Amino acid sequence: MAKLGETDPRWIVSERSDGTNVNNWHWTEKNMMGWTKQAITRLFEGLTLITVGAESVSVTKVDHVKGEANINTRKGKVFHFYELDIKLSWKGKFQGEDVEGTITLPEVSFELTPDEVEIEISVTKGKKDYELKSALRAQKYAPVRRQIALYLEELVEQKGDLKSQTEAVPLVQSKPDATAKEVSQVKSIDKEMFDVAPILQTTTTTTSTSISVKSIDFKSRFRASTDDVFDALTNVGKVQAYTQSSASVDLKPGGKFSMFSNNITGEYVEVVPGEKLVMKWRNSSWPSDHYSRVTLKLERDEDKNTILALNQTGIPSSDLDRTQLAWREQMFERIKVMFGYGGLAL
């Protein structure tokens, strides 16, 4: 077992002696939001939405591009994932009137084709509101959907080139030893998303054994019922499938659990199906008598999504970043990928 503060080669790709992620075998992520904002601006500003005779209406400005876009690799395969909220301003002349307004694309997602993307239009200047909206709907917002398709084509052409650790976010390594039967219980990972850039709050304390520890709090949204999310967290077959490693679950107060081939172990303190999990939780690289405390609470929002709130106290300060990354990338985001529970960031 590694001592506190030392690296654990079973977990972090960048801790190899040569710092190499051979053939992009381990999960890596490259943030493409900077590139995406530039691409959306280039593709949409100046776009003609409709032309009738000598009159036309065009996009004048990209007001915002929010969300996430990433290129991820696993076992040498490249995946492109995105969930975007886009707002555009437009103006022009229609039926003899000067008109202005906005177009909102609340969810441009890897889960939707360009033809399935919802498009909302508002008219802020001009009295031809109904006529203009009807004309745009009649053409099914074709210019907008065409540019969305072009963005996706250009994103796919971005291969990521994840050749250096400075370009990628190294994730938790895990032994891919889930059985075929366990993997068959859930969907294949044929598409992926990384949705939530969690809002993290950290505090620092010092334990009686002089180990500096920190706490984290963040929330993640899942497009699923609380029972489904709870099951994904506690069903041993599902856990082994999305972690690609061995796991064990004895789901009761005092019951033991392990995952990532015993790199994570602990004990359930409180179990309320579909609502709450409280655990003693530790990484194998921590001192043998040191446990953190994890509380997971699940609630439904007004859209019938599940909001999972995580609080973890007692994390050794030197392991904070790795622990945050493991929860986000190796647990919550893989659950969303495998079971189709993806959601926009909170």
Short mmCIF file of C-alpha atoms in Angstrom, two decimals:
data_model
loop_
_atom_site.label_atom_id
_atom_site.label_comp_id
_atom_site.label_asym_id
_atom_site.label_seq_id
_atom_site.Cartn_x
_atom_site.Cartn_y
_atom_site.Cartn_z
CA MET A 1 0.00 0.00 0.00
CA ALA A 2 1.26 3.47 -0.89
CA LYS A 3 1.92 5.83 1.96
CA LEU A 4 -0.09 8.99 2.31
CA GLY A 5 1.26 11.56 -0.14
CA GLU A 6 2.89 8.96 -2.36
CA THR A 7 1.50 8.12 -5.77
CA ASP A 8 -0.58 5.02 -6.36
CA PRO A 9 0.24 3.62 -9.82
CA ARG A 10 -3.00 1.66 -9.91
CA TRP A 11 -4.95 4.90 -10.12
CA ILE A 12 -3.24 7.72 -11.94
CA VAL A 13 -2.07 7.35 -15.51
CA SER A 14 0.36 10.26 -15.22
CA GLU A 15 2.21 8.56 -12.39
CA ARG A 16 3.85 6.08 -14.75
CA SER A 17 7.60 6.49 -14.75
CA ASP A 18 7.47 7.87 -18.30
CA GLY A 19 4.11 9.65 -17.90
CA THR A 20 2.69 7.88 -20.96
CA ASN A 21 -0.87 6.72 -21.52
CA VAL A 22 0.02 3.98 -24.01
CA ASN A 23 -2.28 3.95 -27.04
CA ASN A 24 -4.79 6.06 -25.07
CA TRP A 25 -5.78 2.88 -23.19
CA HIS A 26 -7.03 4.67 -20.08
CA TRP A 27 -9.90 7.14 -19.87
CA THR A 28 -8.74 10.61 -20.85
CA GLU A 29 -10.59 13.81 -21.57
CA LYS A 30 -9.82 16.89 -23.65
CA ASN A 31 -11.99 19.96 -23.09
CA MET A 32 -13.29 21.28 -26.43
CA MET A 33 -15.44 24.18 -25.16
CA GLY A 34 -12.96 26.84 -26.27
CA TRP A 35 -12.85 25.35 -29.75
CA THR A 36 -16.64 24.89 -29.71
CA LYS A 37 -17.35 28.54 -28.89
CA GLN A 38 -15.13 29.64 -31.76
CA ALA A 39 -16.72 27.13 -34.14
CA ILE A 40 -20.29 28.09 -33.22
CA THR A 41 -19.47 31.78 -33.65
CA ARG A 42 -17.89 31.13 -37.05
CA LEU A 43 -20.74 28.92 -38.25
CA PHE A 44 -23.68 31.01 -37.05
CA GLU A 45 -22.75 34.70 -37.18
CA GLY A 46 -23.95 36.05 -40.54
CA LEU A 47 -26.13 32.99 -41.18
CA THR A 48 -29.18 33.85 -43.29
CA LEU A 49 -32.28 32.41 -41.68
CA ILE A 50 -34.81 33.29 -44.37
CA THR A 51 -34.88 35.20 -47.66
CA VAL A 52 -38.04 36.45 -49.33
CA GLY A 53 -37.37 38.47 -52.45
CA ALA A 54 -35.00 41.30 -51.55
CA GLU A 55 -35.66 40.90 -47.81
CA SER A 56 -33.75 38.65 -45.45
CA VAL A 57 -33.23 37.87 -41.77
CA SER A 58 -29.77 36.87 -40.50
CA VAL A 59 -27.97 35.97 -37.28
CA THR A 60 -26.01 38.97 -36.02
CA LYS A 61 -24.45 37.60 -32.84
CA VAL A 62 -23.86 34.46 -30.82
CA ASP A 63 -25.00 35.56 -27.35
CA HIS A 64 -23.79 32.50 -25.47
CA VAL A 65 -22.60 28.93 -25.79
CA LYS A 66 -22.91 27.08 -22.48
CA GLY A 67 -22.49 23.46 -21.45
CA GLU A 68 -19.72 20.99 -22.22
CA ALA A 69 -17.93 19.51 -25.21
CA ASN A 70 -15.19 16.93 -24.81
CA ILE A 71 -13.11 14.45 -26.72
CA ASN A 72 -12.51 11.32 -24.67
CA THR A 73 -10.49 8.21 -25.30
CA ARG A 74 -10.67 4.72 -23.90
CA LYS A 75 -8.81 1.62 -25.11
CA GLY A 76 -7.59 3.50 -28.17
CA LYS A 77 -11.10 4.62 -29.21
CA VAL A 78 -12.07 8.27 -29.55
CA PHE A 79 -15.49 9.51 -28.38
CA HIS A 80 -16.96 12.98 -29.01
CA PHE A 81 -19.48 14.20 -26.43
CA TYR A 82 -21.33 17.48 -26.12
CA GLU A 83 -24.32 19.07 -24.43
CA LEU A 84 -24.74 22.70 -25.37
CA ASP A 85 -27.13 25.57 -24.70
CA ILE A 86 -26.86 28.13 -27.53
CA LYS A 87 -28.49 31.55 -27.88
CA LEU A 88 -28.36 33.68 -31.04
CA SER A 89 -29.49 37.21 -31.87
CA TRP A 90 -30.91 37.99 -35.30
CA LYS A 91 -32.27 40.95 -37.25
CA GLY A 92 -33.40 41.89 -40.74
CA LYS A 93 -36.41 42.90 -42.79
CA PHE A 94 -39.54 40.81 -43.24
CA GLN A 95 -42.72 41.80 -45.09
CA GLY A 96 -41.64 45.42 -45.15
CA GLU A 97 -40.81 45.63 -41.45
CA ASP A 98 -37.57 45.80 -39.52
CA VAL A 99 -37.49 42.78 -37.22
CA GLU A 100 -35.20 41.57 -34.44
CA GLY A 101 -35.19 38.73 -31.97
CA THR A 102 -33.40 35.71 -30.59
CA ILE A 103 -33.12 32.01 -31.26
CA THR A 104 -32.42 29.59 -28.41
CA LEU A 105 -31.21 26.02 -28.78
CA PRO A 106 -31.58 24.78 -25.18
CA GLU A 107 -30.13 21.34 -25.82
CA VAL A 108 -27.75 20.47 -28.62
CA SER A 109 -26.71 17.02 -27.47
CA PHE A 110 -24.93 13.89 -28.67
CA GLU A 111 -28.21 12.13 -27.88
CA LEU A 112 -30.09 14.13 -30.54
CA THR A 113 -29.75 14.41 -34.30
CA PRO A 114 -29.76 17.93 -35.77
CA ASP A 115 -33.39 17.34 -36.86
CA GLU A 116 -34.36 16.53 -33.27
CA VAL A 117 -32.87 19.64 -31.66
CA GLU A 118 -35.50 21.93 -30.15
CA ILE A 119 -35.40 25.49 -31.55
CA GLU A 120 -37.13 28.39 -29.81
CA ILE A 121 -37.57 31.74 -31.54
CA SER A 122 -38.67 35.05 -30.07
CA VAL A 123 -39.41 38.34 -31.82
CA THR A 124 -38.40 41.45 -29.86
CA LYS A 125 -38.99 44.03 -32.59
CA GLY A 126 -41.64 44.13 -35.29
CA LYS A 127 -45.30 43.24 -35.57
CA LYS A 128 -44.88 40.27 -37.90
CA ASP A 129 -44.30 37.84 -35.01
CA TYR A 130 -46.73 35.16 -36.16
CA GLU A 131 -45.91 35.44 -39.85
CA LEU A 132 -42.15 35.25 -39.33
CA LYS A 133 -42.33 32.32 -36.94
CA SER A 134 -44.66 30.49 -39.32
CA ALA A 135 -42.27 31.04 -42.22
CA LEU A 136 -39.30 29.71 -40.22
CA ARG A 137 -41.27 26.71 -38.98
CA ALA A 138 -42.41 25.96 -42.51
CA GLN A 139 -38.80 25.43 -43.54
CA LYS A 140 -38.15 23.52 -40.28
CA TYR A 141 -35.38 25.96 -39.36
CA ALA A 142 -33.27 24.30 -42.03
CA PRO A 143 -30.36 26.81 -41.98
CA VAL A 144 -29.93 26.40 -38.24
CA ARG A 145 -30.06 22.61 -38.38
CA ARG A 146 -27.57 22.60 -41.25
CA GLN A 147 -25.06 24.56 -39.16
CA ILE A 148 -25.56 22.22 -36.21
CA ALA A 149 -24.73 19.32 -38.52
CA LEU A 150 -21.62 21.14 -39.74
CA TYR A 151 -20.49 21.72 -36.16
CA LEU A 152 -20.85 18.00 -35.42
CA GLU A 153 -18.90 17.10 -38.55
CA GLU A 154 -16.08 19.45 -37.57
CA LEU A 155 -16.06 18.18 -33.99
CA VAL A 156 -15.73 14.58 -35.16
CA GLU A 157 -12.79 15.62 -37.31
CA GLN A 158 -11.04 16.79 -34.16
CA LYS A 159 -9.33 13.56 -33.15
CA GLY A 160 -8.11 14.94 -29.87
CA ASP A 161 -4.47 13.96 -30.44
CA LEU A 162 -4.19 13.16 -26.75
CA LYS A 163 -0.45 12.56 -26.88
CA SER A 164 0.60 14.40 -23.73
CA GLN A 165 -0.78 14.50 -20.22
CA THR A 166 -1.02 18.29 -20.45
CA GLU A 167 -3.76 17.83 -23.05
CA ALA A 168 -5.78 15.23 -21.15
CA VAL A 169 -7.32 14.73 -17.76
CA PRO A 170 -6.01 11.35 -16.47
CA LEU A 171 -8.70 9.34 -14.78
CA VAL A 172 -8.82 6.49 -12.30
CA GLN A 173 -7.35 3.29 -13.69
CA SER A 174 -9.29 0.13 -13.18
CA LYS A 175 -8.78 -3.47 -14.14
CA PRO A 176 -11.28 -4.40 -16.90
CA ASP A 177 -12.39 -7.64 -15.30
CA ALA A 178 -16.20 -7.37 -15.26
CA THR A 179 -17.64 -10.53 -16.77
CA ALA A 180 -19.47 -10.60 -20.08
CA LYS A 181 -22.67 -11.52 -18.26
CA GLU A 182 -22.40 -8.48 -16.00
CA VAL A 183 -21.68 -6.16 -18.89
CA SER A 184 -24.62 -7.58 -20.86
CA GLN A 185 -26.97 -6.49 -18.09
CA VAL A 186 -26.58 -2.89 -19.18
CA LYS A 187 -26.23 -0.95 -22.42
CA SER A 188 -22.99 -1.00 -24.36
CA ILE A 189 -21.08 2.25 -24.30
CA ASP A 190 -21.90 3.27 -27.87
CA LYS A 191 -22.09 6.92 -26.96
CA GLU A 192 -20.77 8.94 -24.07
CA MET A 193 -21.22 12.23 -22.36
CA PHE A 194 -19.54 14.16 -19.60
CA ASP A 195 -22.15 16.49 -18.31
CA VAL A 196 -21.46 18.08 -15.04
CA ALA A 197 -18.68 20.39 -14.11
CA PRO A 198 -19.57 20.12 -10.44
CA ILE A 199 -19.65 23.13 -8.21
CA LEU A 200 -17.20 22.04 -5.54
CA GLN A 201 -16.94 23.48 -2.08
CA THR A 202 -13.94 22.43 -0.01
CA THR A 203 -13.05 22.86 3.62
CA THR A 204 -9.85 21.94 5.43
CA THR A 205 -9.47 20.50 8.92
CA THR A 206 -6.82 18.56 10.81
CA THR A 207 -7.56 15.22 12.46
CA SER A 208 -6.32 14.05 15.84
CA THR A 209 -3.63 12.04 14.04
CA SER A 210 -2.36 15.23 12.35
CA ILE A 211 -3.61 14.28 8.87
CA SER A 212 -4.82 17.35 7.01
CA VAL A 213 -8.21 16.55 5.50
CA LYS A 214 -10.71 18.28 3.24
CA SER A 215 -14.38 17.99 2.33
CA ILE A 216 -16.24 18.27 -0.95
CA ASP A 217 -19.84 19.00 -1.89
CA PHE A 218 -21.36 18.91 -5.36
CA LYS A 219 -24.52 17.93 -7.17
CA SER A 220 -25.16 16.04 -10.39
CA ARG A 221 -28.35 15.67 -12.42
CA PHE A 222 -29.48 12.33 -13.86
CA ARG A 223 -32.31 11.82 -16.33
CA ALA A 224 -33.68 8.89 -14.38
CA SER A 225 -35.77 8.06 -11.33
CA THR A 226 -34.20 8.08 -7.88
CA ASP A 227 -34.71 4.30 -7.71
CA ASP A 228 -32.81 3.80 -10.98
CA VAL A 229 -29.89 5.96 -9.86
CA PHE A 230 -29.80 4.24 -6.45
CA ASP A 231 -29.75 0.86 -8.20
CA ALA A 232 -26.86 1.95 -10.41
CA LEU A 233 -24.89 2.87 -7.30
CA THR A 234 -25.61 -0.36 -5.43
CA ASN A 235 -26.29 -3.16 -7.94
CA VAL A 236 -23.04 -5.12 -8.00
CA GLY A 237 -23.42 -6.23 -11.64
CA LYS A 238 -23.94 -2.66 -12.80
CA VAL A 239 -21.11 -1.33 -10.65
CA GLN A 240 -18.71 -3.90 -12.12
CA ALA A 241 -19.85 -3.04 -15.63
CA TYR A 242 -19.37 0.73 -15.54
CA THR A 243 -16.19 0.61 -13.43
CA GLN A 244 -14.80 -2.26 -15.53
CA SER A 245 -13.44 -3.85 -12.37
CA SER A 246 -14.45 -6.23 -9.61
CA ALA A 247 -16.82 -5.05 -6.88
CA SER A 248 -18.78 -6.38 -3.93
CA VAL A 249 -21.90 -5.03 -2.25
CA ASP A 250 -23.59 -6.06 1.00
CA LEU A 251 -26.33 -3.44 1.00
CA LYS A 252 -27.29 -3.02 4.64
CA PRO A 253 -26.10 -0.94 7.61
CA GLY A 254 -22.80 -2.50 8.66
CA GLY A 255 -22.44 -4.27 5.29
CA LYS A 256 -19.13 -4.03 3.49
CA PHE A 257 -18.53 -2.87 -0.08
CA SER A 258 -15.60 -2.65 -2.48
CA MET A 259 -15.03 -1.46 -6.01
CA PHE A 260 -12.24 -0.78 -8.49
CA SER A 261 -10.71 -4.16 -7.59
CA ASN A 262 -10.53 -3.30 -3.87
CA ASN A 263 -8.93 0.10 -4.44
CA ILE A 264 -12.07 1.56 -2.83
CA THR A 265 -13.51 -0.18 0.25
CA GLY A 266 -15.82 0.72 3.07
CA GLU A 267 -18.95 0.07 5.06
CA TYR A 268 -22.57 1.20 4.74
CA VAL A 269 -23.73 3.28 7.69
CA GLU A 270 -27.24 4.19 6.51
CA VAL A 271 -29.24 2.76 3.62
CA VAL A 272 -32.55 4.30 2.51
CA PRO A 273 -33.41 2.84 -0.92
CA GLY A 274 -34.03 5.50 -3.53
CA GLU A 275 -33.22 8.31 -1.10
CA LYS A 276 -29.95 8.15 0.79
CA LEU A 277 -26.65 6.32 1.28
CA VAL A 278 -24.15 7.03 4.04
CA MET A 279 -20.81 5.21 3.94
CA LYS A 280 -17.44 4.92 5.58
CA TRP A 281 -15.22 5.15 2.50
CA ARG A 282 -11.49 4.85 1.91
CA ASN A 283 -8.89 4.54 -0.81
CA SER A 284 -6.36 1.73 -0.49
CA SER A 285 -3.50 4.26 -0.55
CA TRP A 286 -4.75 5.97 2.63
CA PRO A 287 -3.50 4.96 6.11
CA SER A 288 -5.19 1.69 7.09
CA ASP A 289 -7.21 3.21 9.92
CA HIS A 290 -8.37 6.30 8.03
CA TYR A 291 -11.87 6.51 6.56
CA SER A 292 -13.78 9.40 5.04
CA ARG A 293 -17.56 9.71 5.37
CA VAL A 294 -19.68 9.89 2.23
CA THR A 295 -23.33 10.96 2.15
CA LEU A 296 -25.33 10.64 -1.05
CA LYS A 297 -28.84 12.12 -1.15
CA LEU A 298 -31.23 11.66 -4.08
CA GLU A 299 -34.18 13.95 -4.84
CA ARG A 300 -36.49 14.54 -7.82
CA ASP A 301 -36.63 17.96 -9.44
CA GLU A 302 -39.62 19.56 -11.13
CA ASP A 303 -38.67 17.93 -14.45
CA LYS A 304 -38.65 14.48 -12.81
CA ASN A 305 -34.88 14.21 -13.03
CA THR A 306 -32.82 13.00 -10.08
CA ILE A 307 -30.52 15.42 -8.32
CA LEU A 308 -27.76 13.54 -6.50
CA ALA A 309 -26.03 15.57 -3.79
CA LEU A 310 -22.66 14.27 -2.61
CA ASN A 311 -20.92 15.29 0.60
CA GLN A 312 -17.62 13.69 1.56
CA THR A 313 -15.65 14.64 4.65
CA GLY A 314 -12.26 13.46 5.90
CA ILE A 315 -10.45 13.25 2.56
CA PRO A 316 -6.66 13.50 2.98
CA SER A 317 -5.72 16.86 1.50
CA SER A 318 -3.11 15.32 -0.78
CA ASP A 319 -5.80 13.10 -2.34
CA LEU A 320 -8.55 15.69 -2.84
CA ASP A 321 -8.13 16.22 -6.58
CA ARG A 322 -7.99 12.52 -7.37
CA THR A 323 -11.06 11.83 -5.23
CA GLN A 324 -13.08 14.59 -6.90
CA LEU A 325 -12.09 13.31 -10.31
CA ALA A 326 -12.95 9.71 -9.44
CA TRP A 327 -16.48 10.58 -8.32
CA ARG A 328 -17.17 12.68 -11.34
CA GLU A 329 -15.51 10.75 -14.15
CA GLN A 330 -15.34 7.18 -12.91
CA MET A 331 -18.71 7.00 -11.20
CA PHE A 332 -21.39 9.53 -12.10
CA GLU A 333 -20.46 10.21 -15.71
CA ARG A 334 -19.95 6.53 -16.52
CA ILE A 335 -23.39 5.77 -15.04
CA LYS A 336 -24.89 8.40 -17.31
CA VAL A 337 -23.08 7.01 -20.32
CA MET A 338 -23.92 3.37 -19.76
CA PHE A 339 -27.56 3.75 -18.79
CA GLY A 340 -28.48 6.85 -20.80
CA TYR A 341 -29.01 8.99 -17.69
CA GLY A 342 -27.09 12.02 -18.99
CA GLY A 343 -28.15 15.53 -17.98
CA LEU A 344 -27.15 19.14 -18.39
CA ALA A 345 -24.95 20.74 -15.81
CA LEU A 346 -26.59 22.24 -12.77
#
